[in-house]
mmCIF file of C-alpha atoms in Angstrom:
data_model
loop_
_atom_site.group_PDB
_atom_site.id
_atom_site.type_symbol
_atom_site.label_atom_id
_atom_site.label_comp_id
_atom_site.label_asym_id
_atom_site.label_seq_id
_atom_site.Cartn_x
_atom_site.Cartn_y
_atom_site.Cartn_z
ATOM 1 C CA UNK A 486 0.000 0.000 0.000
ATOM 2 C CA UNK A 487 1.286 3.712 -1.026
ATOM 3 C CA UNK A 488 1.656 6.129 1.591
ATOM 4 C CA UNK A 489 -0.833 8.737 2.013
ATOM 5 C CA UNK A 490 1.482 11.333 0.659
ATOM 6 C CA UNK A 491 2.443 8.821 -2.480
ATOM 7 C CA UNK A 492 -1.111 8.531 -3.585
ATOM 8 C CA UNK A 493 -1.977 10.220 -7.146
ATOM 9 C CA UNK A 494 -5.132 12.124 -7.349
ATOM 10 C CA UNK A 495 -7.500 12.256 -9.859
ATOM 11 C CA UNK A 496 -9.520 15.494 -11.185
ATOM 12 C CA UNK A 497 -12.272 16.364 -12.625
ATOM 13 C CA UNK A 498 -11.217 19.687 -14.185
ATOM 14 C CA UNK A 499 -14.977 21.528 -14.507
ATOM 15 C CA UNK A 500 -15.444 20.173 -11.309
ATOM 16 C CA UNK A 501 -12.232 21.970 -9.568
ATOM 17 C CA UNK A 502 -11.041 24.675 -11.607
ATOM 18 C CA UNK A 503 -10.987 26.564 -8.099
ATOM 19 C CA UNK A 504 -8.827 24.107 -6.241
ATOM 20 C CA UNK A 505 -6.531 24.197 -9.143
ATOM 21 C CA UNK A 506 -6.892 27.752 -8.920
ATOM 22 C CA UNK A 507 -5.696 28.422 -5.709
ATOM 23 C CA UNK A 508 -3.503 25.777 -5.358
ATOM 24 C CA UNK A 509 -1.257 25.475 -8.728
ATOM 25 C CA UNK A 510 0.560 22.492 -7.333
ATOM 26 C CA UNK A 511 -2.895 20.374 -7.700
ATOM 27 C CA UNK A 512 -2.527 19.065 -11.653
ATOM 28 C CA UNK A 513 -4.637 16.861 -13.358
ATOM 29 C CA UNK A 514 -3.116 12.779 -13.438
ATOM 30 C CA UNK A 515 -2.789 13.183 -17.348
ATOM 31 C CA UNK A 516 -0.443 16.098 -17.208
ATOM 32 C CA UNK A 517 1.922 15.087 -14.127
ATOM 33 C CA UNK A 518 2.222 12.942 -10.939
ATOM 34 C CA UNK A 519 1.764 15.436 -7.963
ATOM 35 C CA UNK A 520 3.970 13.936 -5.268
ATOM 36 C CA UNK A 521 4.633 16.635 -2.416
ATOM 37 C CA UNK A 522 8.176 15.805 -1.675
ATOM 38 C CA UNK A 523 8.952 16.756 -5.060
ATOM 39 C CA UNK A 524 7.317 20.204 -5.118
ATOM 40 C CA UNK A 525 9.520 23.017 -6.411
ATOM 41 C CA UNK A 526 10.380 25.190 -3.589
ATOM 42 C CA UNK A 527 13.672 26.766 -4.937
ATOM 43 C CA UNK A 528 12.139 29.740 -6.422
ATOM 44 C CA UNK A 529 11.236 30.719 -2.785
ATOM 45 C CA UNK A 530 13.549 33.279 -1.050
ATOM 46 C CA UNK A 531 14.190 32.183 1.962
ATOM 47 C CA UNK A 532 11.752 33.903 5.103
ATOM 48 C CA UNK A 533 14.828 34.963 7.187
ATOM 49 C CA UNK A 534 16.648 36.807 4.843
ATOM 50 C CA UNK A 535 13.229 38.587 3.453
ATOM 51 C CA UNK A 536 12.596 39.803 6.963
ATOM 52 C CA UNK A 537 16.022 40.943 7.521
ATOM 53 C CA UNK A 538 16.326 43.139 4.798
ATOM 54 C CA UNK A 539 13.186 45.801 5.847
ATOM 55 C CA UNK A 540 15.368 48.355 7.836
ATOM 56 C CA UNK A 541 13.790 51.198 9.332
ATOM 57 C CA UNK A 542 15.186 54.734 8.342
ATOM 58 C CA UNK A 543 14.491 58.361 9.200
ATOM 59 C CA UNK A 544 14.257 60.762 5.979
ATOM 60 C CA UNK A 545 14.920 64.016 6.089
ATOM 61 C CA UNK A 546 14.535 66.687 3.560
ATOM 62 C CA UNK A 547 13.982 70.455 3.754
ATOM 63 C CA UNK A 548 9.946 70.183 4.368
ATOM 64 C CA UNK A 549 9.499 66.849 5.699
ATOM 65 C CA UNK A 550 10.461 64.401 8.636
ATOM 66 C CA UNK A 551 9.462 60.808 9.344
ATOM 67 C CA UNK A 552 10.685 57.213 9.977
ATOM 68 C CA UNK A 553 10.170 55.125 7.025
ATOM 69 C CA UNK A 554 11.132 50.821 5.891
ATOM 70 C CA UNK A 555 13.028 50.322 3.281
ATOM 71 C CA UNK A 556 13.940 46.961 1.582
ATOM 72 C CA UNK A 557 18.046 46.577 1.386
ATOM 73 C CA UNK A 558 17.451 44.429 -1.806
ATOM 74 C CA UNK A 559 15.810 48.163 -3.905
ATOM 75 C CA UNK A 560 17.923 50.008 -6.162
ATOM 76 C CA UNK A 561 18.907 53.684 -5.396
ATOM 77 C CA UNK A 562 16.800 54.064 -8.254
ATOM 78 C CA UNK A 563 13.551 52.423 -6.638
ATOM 79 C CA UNK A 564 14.286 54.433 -3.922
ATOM 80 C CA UNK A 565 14.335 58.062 -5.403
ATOM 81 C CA UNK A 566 10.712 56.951 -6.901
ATOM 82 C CA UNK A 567 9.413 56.276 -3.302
ATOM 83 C CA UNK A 568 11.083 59.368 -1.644
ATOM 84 C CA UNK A 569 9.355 61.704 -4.242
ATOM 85 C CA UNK A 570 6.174 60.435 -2.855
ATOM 86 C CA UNK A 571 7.581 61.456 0.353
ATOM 87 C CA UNK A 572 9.509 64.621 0.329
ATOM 88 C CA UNK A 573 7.955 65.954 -3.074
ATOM 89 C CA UNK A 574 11.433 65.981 -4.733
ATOM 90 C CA UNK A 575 11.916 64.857 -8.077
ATOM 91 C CA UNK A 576 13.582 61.795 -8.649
ATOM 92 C CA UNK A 577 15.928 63.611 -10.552
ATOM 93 C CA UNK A 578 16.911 66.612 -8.671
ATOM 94 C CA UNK A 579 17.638 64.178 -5.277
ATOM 95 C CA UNK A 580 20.916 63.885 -3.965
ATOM 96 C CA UNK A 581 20.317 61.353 -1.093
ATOM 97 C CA UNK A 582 23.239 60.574 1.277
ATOM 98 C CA UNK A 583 23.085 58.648 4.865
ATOM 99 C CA UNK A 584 24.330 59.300 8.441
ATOM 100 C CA UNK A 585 23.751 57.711 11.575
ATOM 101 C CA UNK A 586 22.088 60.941 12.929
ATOM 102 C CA UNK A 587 20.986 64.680 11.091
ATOM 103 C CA UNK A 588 23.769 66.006 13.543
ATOM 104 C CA UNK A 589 26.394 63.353 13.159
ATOM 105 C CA UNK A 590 29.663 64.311 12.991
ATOM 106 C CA UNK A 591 30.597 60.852 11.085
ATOM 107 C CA UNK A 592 30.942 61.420 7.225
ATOM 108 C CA UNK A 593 28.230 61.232 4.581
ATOM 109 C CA UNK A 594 27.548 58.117 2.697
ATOM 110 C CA UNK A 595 26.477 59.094 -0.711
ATOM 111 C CA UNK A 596 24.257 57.334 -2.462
ATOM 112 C CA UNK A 597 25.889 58.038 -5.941
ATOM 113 C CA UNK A 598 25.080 55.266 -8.305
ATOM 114 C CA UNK A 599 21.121 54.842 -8.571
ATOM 115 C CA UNK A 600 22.054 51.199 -10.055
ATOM 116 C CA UNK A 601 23.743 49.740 -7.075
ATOM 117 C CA UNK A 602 20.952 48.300 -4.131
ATOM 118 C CA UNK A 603 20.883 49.827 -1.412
ATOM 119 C CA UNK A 604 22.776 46.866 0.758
ATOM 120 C CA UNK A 605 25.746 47.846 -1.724
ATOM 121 C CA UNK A 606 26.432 50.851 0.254
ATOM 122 C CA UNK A 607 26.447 49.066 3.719
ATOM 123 C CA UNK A 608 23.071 50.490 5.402
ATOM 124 C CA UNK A 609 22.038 50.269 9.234
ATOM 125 C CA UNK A 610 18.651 50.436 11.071
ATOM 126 C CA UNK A 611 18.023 53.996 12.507
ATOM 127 C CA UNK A 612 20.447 55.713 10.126
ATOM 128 C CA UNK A 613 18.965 59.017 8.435
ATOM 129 C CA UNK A 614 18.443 59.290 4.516
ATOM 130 C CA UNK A 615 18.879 62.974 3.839
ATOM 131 C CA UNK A 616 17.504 64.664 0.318
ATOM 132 C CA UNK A 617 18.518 67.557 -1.038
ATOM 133 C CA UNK A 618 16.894 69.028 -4.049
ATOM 134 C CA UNK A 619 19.570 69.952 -6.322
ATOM 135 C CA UNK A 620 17.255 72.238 -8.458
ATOM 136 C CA UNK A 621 14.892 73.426 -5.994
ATOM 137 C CA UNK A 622 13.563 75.913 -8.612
ATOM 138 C CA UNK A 623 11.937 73.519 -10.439
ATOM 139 C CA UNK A 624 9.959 71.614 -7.471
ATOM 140 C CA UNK A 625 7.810 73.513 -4.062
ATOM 141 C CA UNK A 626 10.984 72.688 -1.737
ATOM 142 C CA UNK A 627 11.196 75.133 0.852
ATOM 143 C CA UNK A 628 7.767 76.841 -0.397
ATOM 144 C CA UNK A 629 6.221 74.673 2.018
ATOM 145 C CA UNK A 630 7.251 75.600 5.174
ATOM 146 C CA UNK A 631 8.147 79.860 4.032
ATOM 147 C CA UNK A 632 6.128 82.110 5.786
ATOM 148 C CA UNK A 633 7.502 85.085 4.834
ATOM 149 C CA UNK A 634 5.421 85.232 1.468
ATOM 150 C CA UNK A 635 2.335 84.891 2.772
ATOM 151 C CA UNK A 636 0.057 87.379 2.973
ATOM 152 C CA UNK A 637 -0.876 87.825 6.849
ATOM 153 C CA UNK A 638 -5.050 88.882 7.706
ATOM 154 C CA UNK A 639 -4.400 92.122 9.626
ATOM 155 C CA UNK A 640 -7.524 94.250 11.354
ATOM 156 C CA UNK A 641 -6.902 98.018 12.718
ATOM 157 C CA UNK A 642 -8.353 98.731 16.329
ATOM 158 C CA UNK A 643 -11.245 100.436 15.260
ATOM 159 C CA UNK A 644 -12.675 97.734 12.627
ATOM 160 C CA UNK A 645 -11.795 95.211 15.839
ATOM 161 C CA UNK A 646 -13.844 97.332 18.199
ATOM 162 C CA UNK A 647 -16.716 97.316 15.441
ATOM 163 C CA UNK A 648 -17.003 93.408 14.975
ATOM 164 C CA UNK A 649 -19.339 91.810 17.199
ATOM 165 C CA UNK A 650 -17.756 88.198 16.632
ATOM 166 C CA UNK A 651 -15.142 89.084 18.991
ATOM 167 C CA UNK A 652 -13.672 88.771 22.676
ATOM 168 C CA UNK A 653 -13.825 92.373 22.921
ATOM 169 C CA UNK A 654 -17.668 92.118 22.342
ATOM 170 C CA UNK A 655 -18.446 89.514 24.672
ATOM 171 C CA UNK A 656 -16.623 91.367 27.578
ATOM 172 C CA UNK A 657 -18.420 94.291 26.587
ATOM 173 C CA UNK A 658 -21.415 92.459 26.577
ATOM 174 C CA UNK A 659 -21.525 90.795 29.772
ATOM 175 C CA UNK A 660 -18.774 93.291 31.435
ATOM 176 C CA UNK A 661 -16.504 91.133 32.027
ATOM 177 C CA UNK A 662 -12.805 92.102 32.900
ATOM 178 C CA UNK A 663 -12.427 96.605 32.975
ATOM 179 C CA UNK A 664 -15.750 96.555 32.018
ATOM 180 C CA UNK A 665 -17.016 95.365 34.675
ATOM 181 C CA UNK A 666 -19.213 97.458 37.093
ATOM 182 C CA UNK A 667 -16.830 99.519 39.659
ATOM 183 C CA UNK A 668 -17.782 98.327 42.962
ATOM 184 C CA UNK A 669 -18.718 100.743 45.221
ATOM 185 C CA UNK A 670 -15.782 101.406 47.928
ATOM 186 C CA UNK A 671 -16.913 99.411 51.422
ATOM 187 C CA UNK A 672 -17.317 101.969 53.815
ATOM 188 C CA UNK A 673 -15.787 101.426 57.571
ATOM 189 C CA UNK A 674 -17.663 99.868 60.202
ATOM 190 C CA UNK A 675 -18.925 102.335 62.838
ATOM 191 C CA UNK A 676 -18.183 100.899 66.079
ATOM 192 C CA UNK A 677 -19.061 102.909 69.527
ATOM 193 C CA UNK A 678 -16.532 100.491 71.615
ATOM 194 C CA UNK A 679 -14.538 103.347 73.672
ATOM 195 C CA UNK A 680 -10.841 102.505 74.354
ATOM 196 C CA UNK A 681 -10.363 101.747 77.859
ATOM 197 C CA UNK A 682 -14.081 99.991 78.443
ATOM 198 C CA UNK A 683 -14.959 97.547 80.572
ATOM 199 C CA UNK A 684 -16.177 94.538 78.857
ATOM 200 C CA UNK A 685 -17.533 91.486 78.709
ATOM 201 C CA UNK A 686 -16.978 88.952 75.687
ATOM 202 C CA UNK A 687 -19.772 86.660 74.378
ATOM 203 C CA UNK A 688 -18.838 82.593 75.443
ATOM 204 C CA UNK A 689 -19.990 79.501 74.397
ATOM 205 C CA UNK A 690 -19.039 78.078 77.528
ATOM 206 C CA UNK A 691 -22.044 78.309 80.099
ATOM 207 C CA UNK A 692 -21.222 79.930 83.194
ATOM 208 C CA UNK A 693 -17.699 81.355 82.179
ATOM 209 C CA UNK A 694 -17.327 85.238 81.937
ATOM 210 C CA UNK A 695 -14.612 86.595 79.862
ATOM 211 C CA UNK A 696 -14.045 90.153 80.986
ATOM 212 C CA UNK A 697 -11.666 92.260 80.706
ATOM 213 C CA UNK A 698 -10.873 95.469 78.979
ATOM 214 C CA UNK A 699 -10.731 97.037 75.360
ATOM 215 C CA UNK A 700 -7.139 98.158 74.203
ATOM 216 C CA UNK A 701 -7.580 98.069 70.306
ATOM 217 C CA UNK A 702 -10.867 98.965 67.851
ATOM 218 C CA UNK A 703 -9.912 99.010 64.181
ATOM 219 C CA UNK A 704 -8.903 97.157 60.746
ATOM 220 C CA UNK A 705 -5.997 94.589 61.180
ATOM 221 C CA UNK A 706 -3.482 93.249 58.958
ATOM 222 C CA UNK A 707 -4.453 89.577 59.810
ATOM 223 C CA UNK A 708 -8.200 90.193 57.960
ATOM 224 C CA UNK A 709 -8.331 92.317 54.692
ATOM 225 C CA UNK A 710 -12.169 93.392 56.051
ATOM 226 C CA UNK A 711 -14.131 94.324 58.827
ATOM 227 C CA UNK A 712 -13.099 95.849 62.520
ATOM 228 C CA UNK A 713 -11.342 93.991 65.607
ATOM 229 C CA UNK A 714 -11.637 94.702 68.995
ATOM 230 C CA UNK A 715 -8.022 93.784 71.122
ATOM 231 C CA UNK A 716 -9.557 93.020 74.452
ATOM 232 C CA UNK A 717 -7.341 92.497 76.965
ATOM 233 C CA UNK A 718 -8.504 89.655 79.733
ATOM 234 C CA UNK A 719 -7.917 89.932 83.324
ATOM 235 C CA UNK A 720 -7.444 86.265 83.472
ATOM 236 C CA UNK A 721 -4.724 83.972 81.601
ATOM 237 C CA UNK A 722 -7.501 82.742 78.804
ATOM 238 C CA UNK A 723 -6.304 84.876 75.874
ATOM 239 C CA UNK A 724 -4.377 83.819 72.586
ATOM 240 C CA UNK A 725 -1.537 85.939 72.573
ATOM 241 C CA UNK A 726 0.038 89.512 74.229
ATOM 242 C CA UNK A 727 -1.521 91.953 71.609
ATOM 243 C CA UNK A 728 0.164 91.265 68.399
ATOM 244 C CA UNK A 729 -0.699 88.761 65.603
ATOM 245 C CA UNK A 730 1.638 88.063 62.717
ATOM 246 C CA UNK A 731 4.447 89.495 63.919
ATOM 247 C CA UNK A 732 1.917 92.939 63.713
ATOM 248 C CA UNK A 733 1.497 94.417 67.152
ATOM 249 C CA UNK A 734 -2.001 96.182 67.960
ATOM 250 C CA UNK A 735 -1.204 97.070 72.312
ATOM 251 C CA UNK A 736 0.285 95.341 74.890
ATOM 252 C CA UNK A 737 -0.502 92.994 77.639
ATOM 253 C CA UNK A 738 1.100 90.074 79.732
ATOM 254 C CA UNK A 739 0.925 86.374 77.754
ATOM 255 C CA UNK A 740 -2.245 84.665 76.999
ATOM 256 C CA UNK A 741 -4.118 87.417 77.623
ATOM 257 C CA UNK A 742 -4.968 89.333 74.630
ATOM 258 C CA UNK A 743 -7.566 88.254 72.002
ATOM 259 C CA UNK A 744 -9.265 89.713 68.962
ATOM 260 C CA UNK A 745 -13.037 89.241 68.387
ATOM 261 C CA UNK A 746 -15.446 90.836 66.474
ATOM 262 C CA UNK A 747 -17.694 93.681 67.783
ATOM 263 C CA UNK A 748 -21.004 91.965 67.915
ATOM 264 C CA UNK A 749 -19.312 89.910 70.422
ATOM 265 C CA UNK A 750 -18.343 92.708 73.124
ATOM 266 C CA UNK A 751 -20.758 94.327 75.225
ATOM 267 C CA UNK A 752 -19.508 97.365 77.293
ATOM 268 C CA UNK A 753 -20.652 97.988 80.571
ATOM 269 C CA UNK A 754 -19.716 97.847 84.222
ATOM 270 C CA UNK A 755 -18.087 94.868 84.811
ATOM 271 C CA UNK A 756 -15.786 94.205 87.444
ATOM 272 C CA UNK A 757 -12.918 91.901 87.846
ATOM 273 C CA UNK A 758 -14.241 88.493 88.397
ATOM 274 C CA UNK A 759 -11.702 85.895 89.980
ATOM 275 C CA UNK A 760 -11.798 82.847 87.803
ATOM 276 C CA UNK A 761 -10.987 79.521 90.270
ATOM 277 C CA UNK A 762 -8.883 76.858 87.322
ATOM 278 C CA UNK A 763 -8.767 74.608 90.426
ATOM 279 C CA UNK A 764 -10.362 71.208 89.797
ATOM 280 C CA UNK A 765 -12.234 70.794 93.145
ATOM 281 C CA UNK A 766 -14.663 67.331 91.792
ATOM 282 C CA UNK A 767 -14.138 64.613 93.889
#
């Protein structure tokens, strides 16, 4: 018994013009024997070397930058035709010559001879292809990335201030910026808190009376609004001697002056009141 491989097949061509189609090496028994061990492979290249010979370039030319694959096996030729695609050169007004970097100090290799392959001249991966257009008068290089002849949109002040497409208009509009509404200066806070006053400040502890006596009514540096009153205590249960921030407003012993607003003070006759710190629960 043939192996599997060995066996000859027979085929009805109406019946499998597709099959031969797509697979050529599929003949009909009167033409050939189809044995697969036999099969022509030669014409092949072989997969490693096809892979190895994509290597990946930069190109650079007076309008354009970009990283491009190129097959070792092309022509200098082939090449010029794919770089015009590329840089808009024409094929023949490119001088093409490769370094290992745009700022390389190493010399140029020129690609002179647009017969030889590109493998001829000895090519590595990240090297840059630069092209130069020898007859730039003739092509758009350089056009491309000039300014300086184009003609620049330019609007006076007063047609600006006229348009009502603008940023100008929209501030205007909803007054936003200087044209905003002036705010009306915040007049001072009349307070009737004499200097020198007995006192007596508001507590949220029940049954504790902070009295003492008013040394300070006015703005501070410590709050950008609004009036203080420096109240000195008559007991150690202030914050600090009369200055804040290094800013000093009077002067009293440690722990004894505090600032509080003037809804909080109420002036009167109010004596010094012994405080007792003394824990006396059993």
């Amino acid at each position: 018994m043939k192996p599997f491989y060995a066996l000859h097949f027979r085929i009805s061509k109406p019946l499998f013009w597709p099959l031969i189609a797509f697979y050529p090496n599929i003949h009909d028994h009167r033409d050939t024997d189809y044995h697969p061990l036999n099969s022509d492979t030669t014409s092949l290249p072989p997969l490693e070397a096809t892979m190895s010979s994509m290597t990946t370039f930069f190109v650079s030319s007076p309008d354009t930058r970009s990283e491009r694959r190129f097959d070792l096996h092309i022509t200098v030729q082939q090449l010029k035709a794919k770089l015009e695609l590329i840089t808009g050169i024409p094929v023949q007004n490119q001088q093409i010559s490769a370094v290992d970097g745009e700022n390389s100090a190493q010399a140029e290799i020129q690609l002179s001879d647009d017969a030889r392959p590109l493998g001829f001249y000895g090519l590595r991966d990240k090297q840059t292809l630069k092209v130069i257009d020898t007859n730039p008068a003739t092509s758009f290089t350089g056009q491309l990335t000039d300014v300086s002849q184009v003609e620049k949109f330019e609007l006076s002040d007063e047609a600006y201030a006229q348009r009502q497409d603008t940023v100008l208009a929209y501030k205007q509009r909803h007054k936003v910026g200087r044209f905003a509404d002036e705010t009306p200066a915040v007049q001072p806070q009349q307070v009737d808190i004499p200097l020198g006053a007995r006192c007596e400040v508001e507590s949220a502890e029940e049954g504790l009376h902070k009295r003492g006596t008013v040394r300070f009514v006015g703005p501070t540096a410590f709050a950008k609004t609004g009036v203080w009153v420096g109240i000195e205590y008559d007991e150690p249960i202030g914050k600090n001697d009369g200055s804040v921030q290094g800013e000093r407003y009077f002067t009293c012993a440690s722990s004894h002056g505090a600032f509080v607003r003037p809804d909080r003070v109420r002036v009167g006759d109010f004596p010094v009141e012994e405080i007792n710190f003394d824990d006396e629960e059993m």
